[in-house]
PDB file of C-alpha atoms in Angstrom:
ATOM      1  CA  UNK S   1      15.249   7.508 -10.675  1.00  0.00           C
ATOM      2  CA  UNK S   2      11.835   5.981 -11.337  1.00  0.00           C
ATOM      3  CA  UNK S   3       8.165   6.838 -10.844  1.00  0.00           C
ATOM      4  CA  UNK S   4       6.801   3.591  -9.413  1.00  0.00           C
ATOM      5  CA  UNK S   5       4.443   3.165 -12.378  1.00  0.00           C
ATOM      6  CA  UNK S   6       5.062  -0.334 -13.733  1.00  0.00           C
ATOM      7  CA  UNK S   7       5.542  -0.516 -17.499  1.00  0.00           C
ATOM      8  CA  UNK S   8       5.484  -4.295 -17.944  1.00  0.00           C
ATOM      9  CA  UNK S   9       5.574  -7.595 -16.102  1.00  0.00           C
ATOM     10  CA  UNK S  10       8.481  -9.799 -17.115  1.00  0.00           C
ATOM     11  CA  UNK S  11       9.877 -12.968 -15.611  1.00  0.00           C
ATOM     12  CA  UNK S  12      13.121 -14.283 -14.203  1.00  0.00           C
ATOM     13  CA  UNK S  13      14.634 -16.416 -16.966  1.00  0.00           C
ATOM     14  CA  UNK S  14      17.979 -17.466 -15.468  1.00  0.00           C
ATOM     15  CA  UNK S  15      20.023 -17.146 -12.265  1.00  0.00           C
ATOM     16  CA  UNK S  16      23.815 -17.604 -12.233  1.00  0.00           C
ATOM     17  CA  UNK S  17      26.024 -17.586  -9.138  1.00  0.00           C
ATOM     18  CA  UNK S  18      29.029 -15.310  -9.646  1.00  0.00           C
ATOM     19  CA  UNK S  19      31.644 -15.398  -6.861  1.00  0.00           C
ATOM     20  CA  UNK S  20      29.070 -15.000  -4.112  1.00  0.00           C
ATOM     21  CA  UNK S  21      26.692 -12.647  -5.837  1.00  0.00           C
ATOM     22  CA  UNK S  22      24.294 -13.258  -8.742  1.00  0.00           C
ATOM     23  CA  UNK S  23      23.795 -12.530 -12.408  1.00  0.00           C
ATOM     24  CA  UNK S  24      20.149 -12.479 -13.495  1.00  0.00           C
ATOM     25  CA  UNK S  25      18.694 -12.873 -16.966  1.00  0.00           C
ATOM     26  CA  UNK S  26      15.285 -11.230 -17.282  1.00  0.00           C
ATOM     27  CA  UNK S  27      12.677 -11.879 -19.954  1.00  0.00           C
ATOM     28  CA  UNK S  28      11.268  -8.361 -20.286  1.00  0.00           C
ATOM     29  CA  UNK S  29       7.944  -9.350 -21.859  1.00  0.00           C
ATOM     30  CA  UNK S  30       6.237  -6.356 -23.476  1.00  0.00           C
ATOM     31  CA  UNK S  31       8.722  -3.792 -22.143  1.00  0.00           C
ATOM     32  CA  UNK S  32      10.086  -1.732 -25.051  1.00  0.00           C
ATOM     33  CA  UNK S  33      13.877  -2.040 -24.952  1.00  0.00           C
ATOM     34  CA  UNK S  34      14.507  -0.245 -28.258  1.00  0.00           C
ATOM     35  CA  UNK S  35      15.892   2.807 -26.427  1.00  0.00           C
ATOM     36  CA  UNK S  36      17.812   0.851 -23.764  1.00  0.00           C
ATOM     37  CA  UNK S  37      21.604   0.710 -23.943  1.00  0.00           C
ATOM     38  CA  UNK S  38      24.269  -1.079 -21.920  1.00  0.00           C
ATOM     39  CA  UNK S  39      24.682   0.710 -18.601  1.00  0.00           C
ATOM     40  CA  UNK S  40      21.073   1.895 -18.438  1.00  0.00           C
ATOM     41  CA  UNK S  41      18.986   1.246 -15.336  1.00  0.00           C
ATOM     42  CA  UNK S  42      15.811  -0.830 -15.109  1.00  0.00           C
ATOM     43  CA  UNK S  43      13.855  -1.213 -11.878  1.00  0.00           C
ATOM     44  CA  UNK S  44      13.302  -4.939 -11.381  1.00  0.00           C
ATOM     45  CA  UNK S  45      10.783  -5.577  -8.591  1.00  0.00           C
ATOM     46  CA  UNK S  46      11.799  -2.149  -7.364  1.00  0.00           C
ATOM     47  CA  UNK S  47      15.545  -2.798  -7.438  1.00  0.00           C
ATOM     48  CA  UNK S  48      17.592  -0.505  -9.682  1.00  0.00           C
ATOM     49  CA  UNK S  49      19.693  -2.847 -11.832  1.00  0.00           C
ATOM     50  CA  UNK S  50      22.261  -1.946 -14.469  1.00  0.00           C
ATOM     51  CA  UNK S  51      21.905  -3.590 -17.874  1.00  0.00           C
ATOM     52  CA  UNK S  52      25.151  -5.408 -18.743  1.00  0.00           C
ATOM     53  CA  UNK S  53      23.818  -7.323 -21.747  1.00  0.00           C
ATOM     54  CA  UNK S  54      20.788  -7.203 -24.055  1.00  0.00           C
ATOM     55  CA  UNK S  55      19.569 -10.640 -25.133  1.00  0.00           C
ATOM     56  CA  UNK S  56      16.871  -9.843 -27.669  1.00  0.00           C
ATOM     57  CA  UNK S  57      14.219 -11.098 -25.277  1.00  0.00           C
ATOM     58  CA  UNK S  58      15.331  -9.034 -22.326  1.00  0.00           C
ATOM     59  CA  UNK S  59      18.436  -8.078 -20.402  1.00  0.00           C
ATOM     60  CA  UNK S  60      21.128  -9.347 -18.054  1.00  0.00           C
ATOM     61  CA  UNK S  61      22.080  -7.627 -14.792  1.00  0.00           C
ATOM     62  CA  UNK S  62      24.363  -8.285 -11.843  1.00  0.00           C
ATOM     63  CA  UNK S  63      23.046  -8.224  -8.259  1.00  0.00           C
ATOM     64  CA  UNK S  64      25.525  -7.318  -5.515  1.00  0.00           C
ATOM     65  CA  UNK S  65      25.754  -8.869  -2.061  1.00  0.00           C
ATOM     66  CA  UNK S  66      24.453  -5.606  -0.579  1.00  0.00           C
ATOM     67  CA  UNK S  67      21.320  -5.827  -2.716  1.00  0.00           C
ATOM     68  CA  UNK S  68      20.841  -9.503  -1.924  1.00  0.00           C
ATOM     69  CA  UNK S  69      20.864  -8.648   1.791  1.00  0.00           C
ATOM     70  CA  UNK S  70      18.101  -6.055   1.475  1.00  0.00           C
ATOM     71  CA  UNK S  71      15.935  -7.323  -1.393  1.00  0.00           C
ATOM     72  CA  UNK S  72      14.132 -10.503  -2.416  1.00  0.00           C
ATOM     73  CA  UNK S  73      15.808 -11.062  -5.798  1.00  0.00           C
ATOM     74  CA  UNK S  74      18.124 -13.756  -4.475  1.00  0.00           C
ATOM     75  CA  UNK S  75      15.246 -15.917  -3.235  1.00  0.00           C
ATOM     76  CA  UNK S  76      13.060 -15.816  -6.346  1.00  0.00           C
ATOM     77  CA  UNK S  77      12.736 -18.992  -8.434  1.00  0.00           C
ATOM     78  CA  UNK S  78      13.298 -19.075 -12.170  1.00  0.00           C
ATOM     79  CA  UNK S  79      10.003 -18.147 -13.823  1.00  0.00           C
ATOM     80  CA  UNK S  80       8.977 -15.715 -11.081  1.00  0.00           C
ATOM     81  CA  UNK S  81       7.097 -12.673 -12.437  1.00  0.00           C
ATOM     82  CA  UNK S  82       8.842  -9.298 -12.129  1.00  0.00           C
ATOM     83  CA  UNK S  83       7.623  -5.708 -12.113  1.00  0.00           C
ATOM     84  CA  UNK S  84       9.657  -3.715 -14.639  1.00  0.00           C
ATOM     85  CA  UNK S  85      10.152   0.027 -15.164  1.00  0.00           C
ATOM     86  CA  UNK S  86      12.763   1.884 -17.188  1.00  0.00           C
ATOM     87  CA  UNK S  87      14.453   4.915 -15.658  1.00  0.00           C
ATOM     88  CA  UNK S  88      12.499   8.140 -16.004  1.00  0.00           C
ATOM     89  CA  UNK S  89      13.465  10.885 -18.456  1.00  0.00           C
ATOM     90  CA  UNK S  90      12.915  14.677 -18.259  1.00  0.00           C
ATOM     91  CA  UNK S  91       9.681  14.232 -20.226  1.00  0.00           C
ATOM     92  CA  UNK S  92       8.291  11.307 -18.202  1.00  0.00           C
ATOM     93  CA  UNK S  93       4.938  11.819 -16.481  1.00  0.00           C
ATOM     94  CA  UNK S  94       5.500  11.566 -12.727  1.00  0.00           C
ATOM     95  CA  UNK S  95       2.380   9.517 -12.111  1.00  0.00           C
ATOM     96  CA  UNK S  96       3.608   7.963  -8.872  1.00  0.00           C
ATOM     97  CA  UNK S  97       6.352   9.482  -6.712  1.00  0.00           C
ATOM     98  CA  UNK S  98      10.123   9.762  -6.945  1.00  0.00           C
ATOM     99  CA  UNK S  99      11.538   6.259  -6.484  1.00  0.00           C
ATOM    100  CA  UNK S 100      15.283   5.661  -6.240  1.00  0.00           C
ATOM    101  CA  UNK S 101      15.304   1.899  -6.768  1.00  0.00           C
ATOM    102  CA  UNK S 102      17.391   1.507  -3.604  1.00  0.00           C
ATOM    103  CA  UNK S 103      15.400  -1.004  -1.567  1.00  0.00           C
ATOM    104  CA  UNK S 104      15.398  -0.353   2.194  1.00  0.00           C
ATOM    105  CA  UNK S 105      14.323  -3.819   3.311  1.00  0.00           C
ATOM    106  CA  UNK S 106      11.744  -6.568   3.107  1.00  0.00           C
ATOM    107  CA  UNK S 107       8.131  -6.565   4.241  1.00  0.00           C
ATOM    108  CA  UNK S 108       5.580  -9.347   4.550  1.00  0.00           C
ATOM    109  CA  UNK S 109       1.997  -9.507   3.375  1.00  0.00           C
ATOM    110  CA  UNK S 110      -0.165 -10.214   6.434  1.00  0.00           C
ATOM    111  CA  UNK S 111      -3.690 -10.398   5.023  1.00  0.00           C
ATOM    112  CA  UNK S 112      -5.991  -9.492   2.145  1.00  0.00           C
ATOM    113  CA  UNK S 113      -9.456  -7.997   2.580  1.00  0.00           C
ATOM    114  CA  UNK S 114     -11.996  -7.322  -0.212  1.00  0.00           C
ATOM    115  CA  UNK S 115     -13.198  -3.722  -0.395  1.00  0.00           C
ATOM    116  CA  UNK S 116     -15.696  -3.182  -3.189  1.00  0.00           C
ATOM    117  CA  UNK S 117     -13.842  -3.906  -6.428  1.00  0.00           C
ATOM    118  CA  UNK S 118     -10.523  -3.231  -4.719  1.00  0.00           C
ATOM    119  CA  UNK S 119      -8.481  -5.269  -2.253  1.00  0.00           C
ATOM    120  CA  UNK S 120      -6.929  -4.016   0.971  1.00  0.00           C
ATOM    121  CA  UNK S 121      -3.504  -5.535   1.570  1.00  0.00           C
ATOM    122  CA  UNK S 122      -2.090  -5.382   5.092  1.00  0.00           C
ATOM    123  CA  UNK S 123       1.700  -5.622   5.284  1.00  0.00           C
ATOM    124  CA  UNK S 124       4.212  -5.635   8.105  1.00  0.00           C
ATOM    125  CA  UNK S 125       7.482  -3.728   7.874  1.00  0.00           C
ATOM    126  CA  UNK S 126      10.617  -4.167   9.976  1.00  0.00           C
ATOM    127  CA  UNK S 127      10.567  -1.898  13.013  1.00  0.00           C
ATOM    128  CA  UNK S 128      13.573  -0.028  11.622  1.00  0.00           C
ATOM    129  CA  UNK S 129      11.501   1.058   8.604  1.00  0.00           C
ATOM    130  CA  UNK S 130       8.059   1.481  10.192  1.00  0.00           C
ATOM    131  CA  UNK S 131       8.967   4.952  11.486  1.00  0.00           C
ATOM    132  CA  UNK S 132       9.144   6.208   7.871  1.00  0.00           C
ATOM    133  CA  UNK S 133       5.694   4.931   6.898  1.00  0.00           C
ATOM    134  CA  UNK S 134       2.944   7.511   7.402  1.00  0.00           C
ATOM    135  CA  UNK S 135      -0.800   7.668   6.810  1.00  0.00           C
ATOM    136  CA  UNK S 136      -1.403   9.012   3.279  1.00  0.00           C
ATOM    137  CA  UNK S 137       2.328   8.945   2.624  1.00  0.00           C
ATOM    138  CA  UNK S 138       3.992   7.173  -0.289  1.00  0.00           C
ATOM    139  CA  UNK S 139       5.710   3.788  -0.254  1.00  0.00           C
ATOM    140  CA  UNK S 140       7.122   1.519  -2.944  1.00  0.00           C
ATOM    141  CA  UNK S 141       6.236  -2.180  -2.921  1.00  0.00           C
ATOM    142  CA  UNK S 142       8.202  -4.309  -5.414  1.00  0.00           C
ATOM    143  CA  UNK S 143       8.639  -1.151  -7.479  1.00  0.00           C
ATOM    144  CA  UNK S 144       4.990  -0.042  -7.352  1.00  0.00           C
ATOM    145  CA  UNK S 145       4.252   3.463  -6.051  1.00  0.00           C
ATOM    146  CA  UNK S 146       1.385   3.215  -3.562  1.00  0.00           C
ATOM    147  CA  UNK S 147      -0.392   5.358  -0.965  1.00  0.00           C
ATOM    148  CA  UNK S 148      -0.530   4.213   2.649  1.00  0.00           C
ATOM    149  CA  UNK S 149      -4.161   4.123   3.812  1.00  0.00           C
ATOM    150  CA  UNK S 150      -3.753   3.038   7.433  1.00  0.00           C
ATOM    151  CA  UNK S 151      -0.895   2.562   9.878  1.00  0.00           C
ATOM    152  CA  UNK S 152      -0.978   0.432  13.033  1.00  0.00           C
ATOM    153  CA  UNK S 153       2.451   0.080  14.598  1.00  0.00           C
ATOM    154  CA  UNK S 154       4.645  -1.798  12.130  1.00  0.00           C
ATOM    155  CA  UNK S 155       1.655  -2.772  10.005  1.00  0.00           C
ATOM    156  CA  UNK S 156       0.141  -0.695   7.231  1.00  0.00           C
ATOM    157  CA  UNK S 157      -2.700  -1.031   4.737  1.00  0.00           C
ATOM    158  CA  UNK S 158      -2.752  -0.421   0.985  1.00  0.00           C
ATOM    159  CA  UNK S 159      -5.902  -0.181  -1.124  1.00  0.00           C
ATOM    160  CA  UNK S 160      -5.132  -1.851  -4.467  1.00  0.00           C
ATOM    161  CA  UNK S 161      -7.511  -1.046  -7.320  1.00  0.00           C
ATOM    162  CA  UNK S 162      -8.226  -3.677 -10.026  1.00  0.00           C
ATOM    163  CA  UNK S 163      -6.021  -1.979 -12.640  1.00  0.00           C
ATOM    164  CA  UNK S 164      -2.963  -2.077 -10.377  1.00  0.00           C
ATOM    165  CA  UNK S 165      -3.566  -5.729  -9.537  1.00  0.00           C
ATOM    166  CA  UNK S 166      -3.882  -6.642 -13.205  1.00  0.00           C
ATOM    167  CA  UNK S 167      -0.852  -4.685 -14.436  1.00  0.00           C
ATOM    168  CA  UNK S 168       1.616  -5.730 -11.706  1.00  0.00           C
ATOM    169  CA  UNK S 169       2.618  -8.838  -9.778  1.00  0.00           C
ATOM    170  CA  UNK S 170       0.474  -7.769  -6.823  1.00  0.00           C
ATOM    171  CA  UNK S 171      -2.325 -10.062  -7.996  1.00  0.00           C
ATOM    172  CA  UNK S 172      -0.016 -12.979  -7.081  1.00  0.00           C
ATOM    173  CA  UNK S 173       0.409 -11.894  -3.455  1.00  0.00           C
ATOM    174  CA  UNK S 174      -1.006 -13.919  -0.590  1.00  0.00           C
ATOM    175  CA  UNK S 175      -0.489 -13.949   3.174  1.00  0.00           C
ATOM    176  CA  UNK S 176       3.199 -14.633   3.785  1.00  0.00           C
ATOM    177  CA  UNK S 177       4.507 -13.176   0.529  1.00  0.00           C
ATOM    178  CA  UNK S 178       7.769 -11.278   1.093  1.00  0.00           C
ATOM    179  CA  UNK S 179       8.154  -8.021  -0.837  1.00  0.00           C
ATOM    180  CA  UNK S 180      10.717  -5.284  -1.396  1.00  0.00           C
ATOM    181  CA  UNK S 181      10.095  -2.028   0.471  1.00  0.00           C
ATOM    182  CA  UNK S 182      11.400   1.426  -0.363  1.00  0.00           C
ATOM    183  CA  UNK S 183      10.246   4.220   1.921  1.00  0.00           C
ATOM    184  CA  UNK S 184       9.778   7.811   0.778  1.00  0.00           C
ATOM    185  CA  UNK S 185      13.243   9.297   0.217  1.00  0.00           C
ATOM    186  CA  UNK S 186      12.124  12.606   1.753  1.00  0.00           C
ATOM    187  CA  UNK S 187      11.565  10.907   5.123  1.00  0.00           C
ATOM    188  CA  UNK S 188      15.107   9.539   5.141  1.00  0.00           C
ATOM    189  CA  UNK S 189      16.712  12.887   4.307  1.00  0.00           C
ATOM    190  CA  UNK S 190      14.550  14.692   6.850  1.00  0.00           C
ATOM    191  CA  UNK S 191      15.694  12.357   9.627  1.00  0.00           C
ATOM    192  CA  UNK S 192      19.334  12.852   8.629  1.00  0.00           C
ATOM    193  CA  UNK S 193      18.971  16.627   8.607  1.00  0.00           C
ATOM    194  CA  UNK S 194      17.530  16.553  12.134  1.00  0.00           C
ATOM    195  CA  UNK S 195      20.282  14.340  13.589  1.00  0.00           C
ATOM    196  CA  UNK S 196      21.650  16.372  16.545  1.00  0.00           C
ATOM    197  CA  UNK S 197      25.030  14.627  16.367  1.00  0.00           C
ATOM    198  CA  UNK S 198      25.662  16.299  12.992  1.00  0.00           C
ATOM    199  CA  UNK S 199      24.931  19.818  14.182  1.00  0.00           C
ATOM    200  CA  UNK S 200      27.289  22.457  12.760  1.00  0.00           C
ATOM    201  CA  UNK S 201      27.735  25.364  15.165  1.00  0.00           C
ATOM    202  CA  UNK S 202      28.807  27.635  12.314  1.00  0.00           C
ATOM    203  CA  UNK S 203      25.341  27.385  10.761  1.00  0.00           C
ATOM    204  CA  UNK S 204      22.477  29.414  12.148  1.00  0.00           C
ATOM    205  CA  UNK S 205      20.127  27.118  14.051  1.00  0.00           C
ATOM    206  CA  UNK S 206      16.937  26.295  12.208  1.00  0.00           C
ATOM    207  CA  UNK S 207      13.528  26.863  13.744  1.00  0.00           C
ATOM    208  CA  UNK S 208      12.334  23.615  12.149  1.00  0.00           C
ATOM    209  CA  UNK S 209      11.474  21.171  14.942  1.00  0.00           C
ATOM    210  CA  UNK S 210       9.794  17.794  15.256  1.00  0.00           C
ATOM    211  CA  UNK S 211       6.895  19.533  17.035  1.00  0.00           C
ATOM    212  CA  UNK S 212       6.408  21.934  14.127  1.00  0.00           C
ATOM    213  CA  UNK S 213       6.435  19.061  11.584  1.00  0.00           C
ATOM    214  CA  UNK S 214       3.930  17.038  13.625  1.00  0.00           C
ATOM    215  CA  UNK S 215       1.642  20.050  14.041  1.00  0.00           C
ATOM    216  CA  UNK S 216       1.551  20.572  10.283  1.00  0.00           C
ATOM    217  CA  UNK S 217       0.962  16.936   9.359  1.00  0.00           C
ATOM    218  CA  UNK S 218       4.474  15.908   8.260  1.00  0.00           C
ATOM    219  CA  UNK S 219       5.008  13.492  11.160  1.00  0.00           C
ATOM    220  CA  UNK S 220       2.898  11.390  13.483  1.00  0.00           C
TER     221      UNK S 220
END
């Protein structure tokens, strides 16, 4: 698990094809790897990757076909900047929200609008994911925990303050940039729990309904 608070910006140093999937070598920049061991997880542009080798300048990780289907890692050129975050520990400050590192799909930056010293980024999500994106809810963009400010159909707006732009790869975004999306894990579990096809008649029926959740601000 991660928090969505980026610890360093690294870069993609090498890409190797391995029997259909990929092995990536990452230059971790200023990320402290002194406590990282083989088998540990590092969120790389929001994708939870397992460290299979430490190089001195960074780490090596394999990317499965499943991940390549859902995330952007397979389309990035060598030298591309990467948001990096080590897995959280019991003493980590939860400054963002709980992030699994399991990317749900890809979104596209639609436009950028100045707003004081901040910038409003409008993005478009696939219709299959838009239902999980709510006003003032949490979403992860390339590993960054952010708050949704507006929602219009499949499009949503994020207000990015200068610090976040400077400390992440978001400052490199422009209209057309494709990013990794991870929706709030609570929304996914809630939908699963309410699936009528999985109803167990031996369990007392809950009074929790979609109408109740909407009335109390959990759904729109």
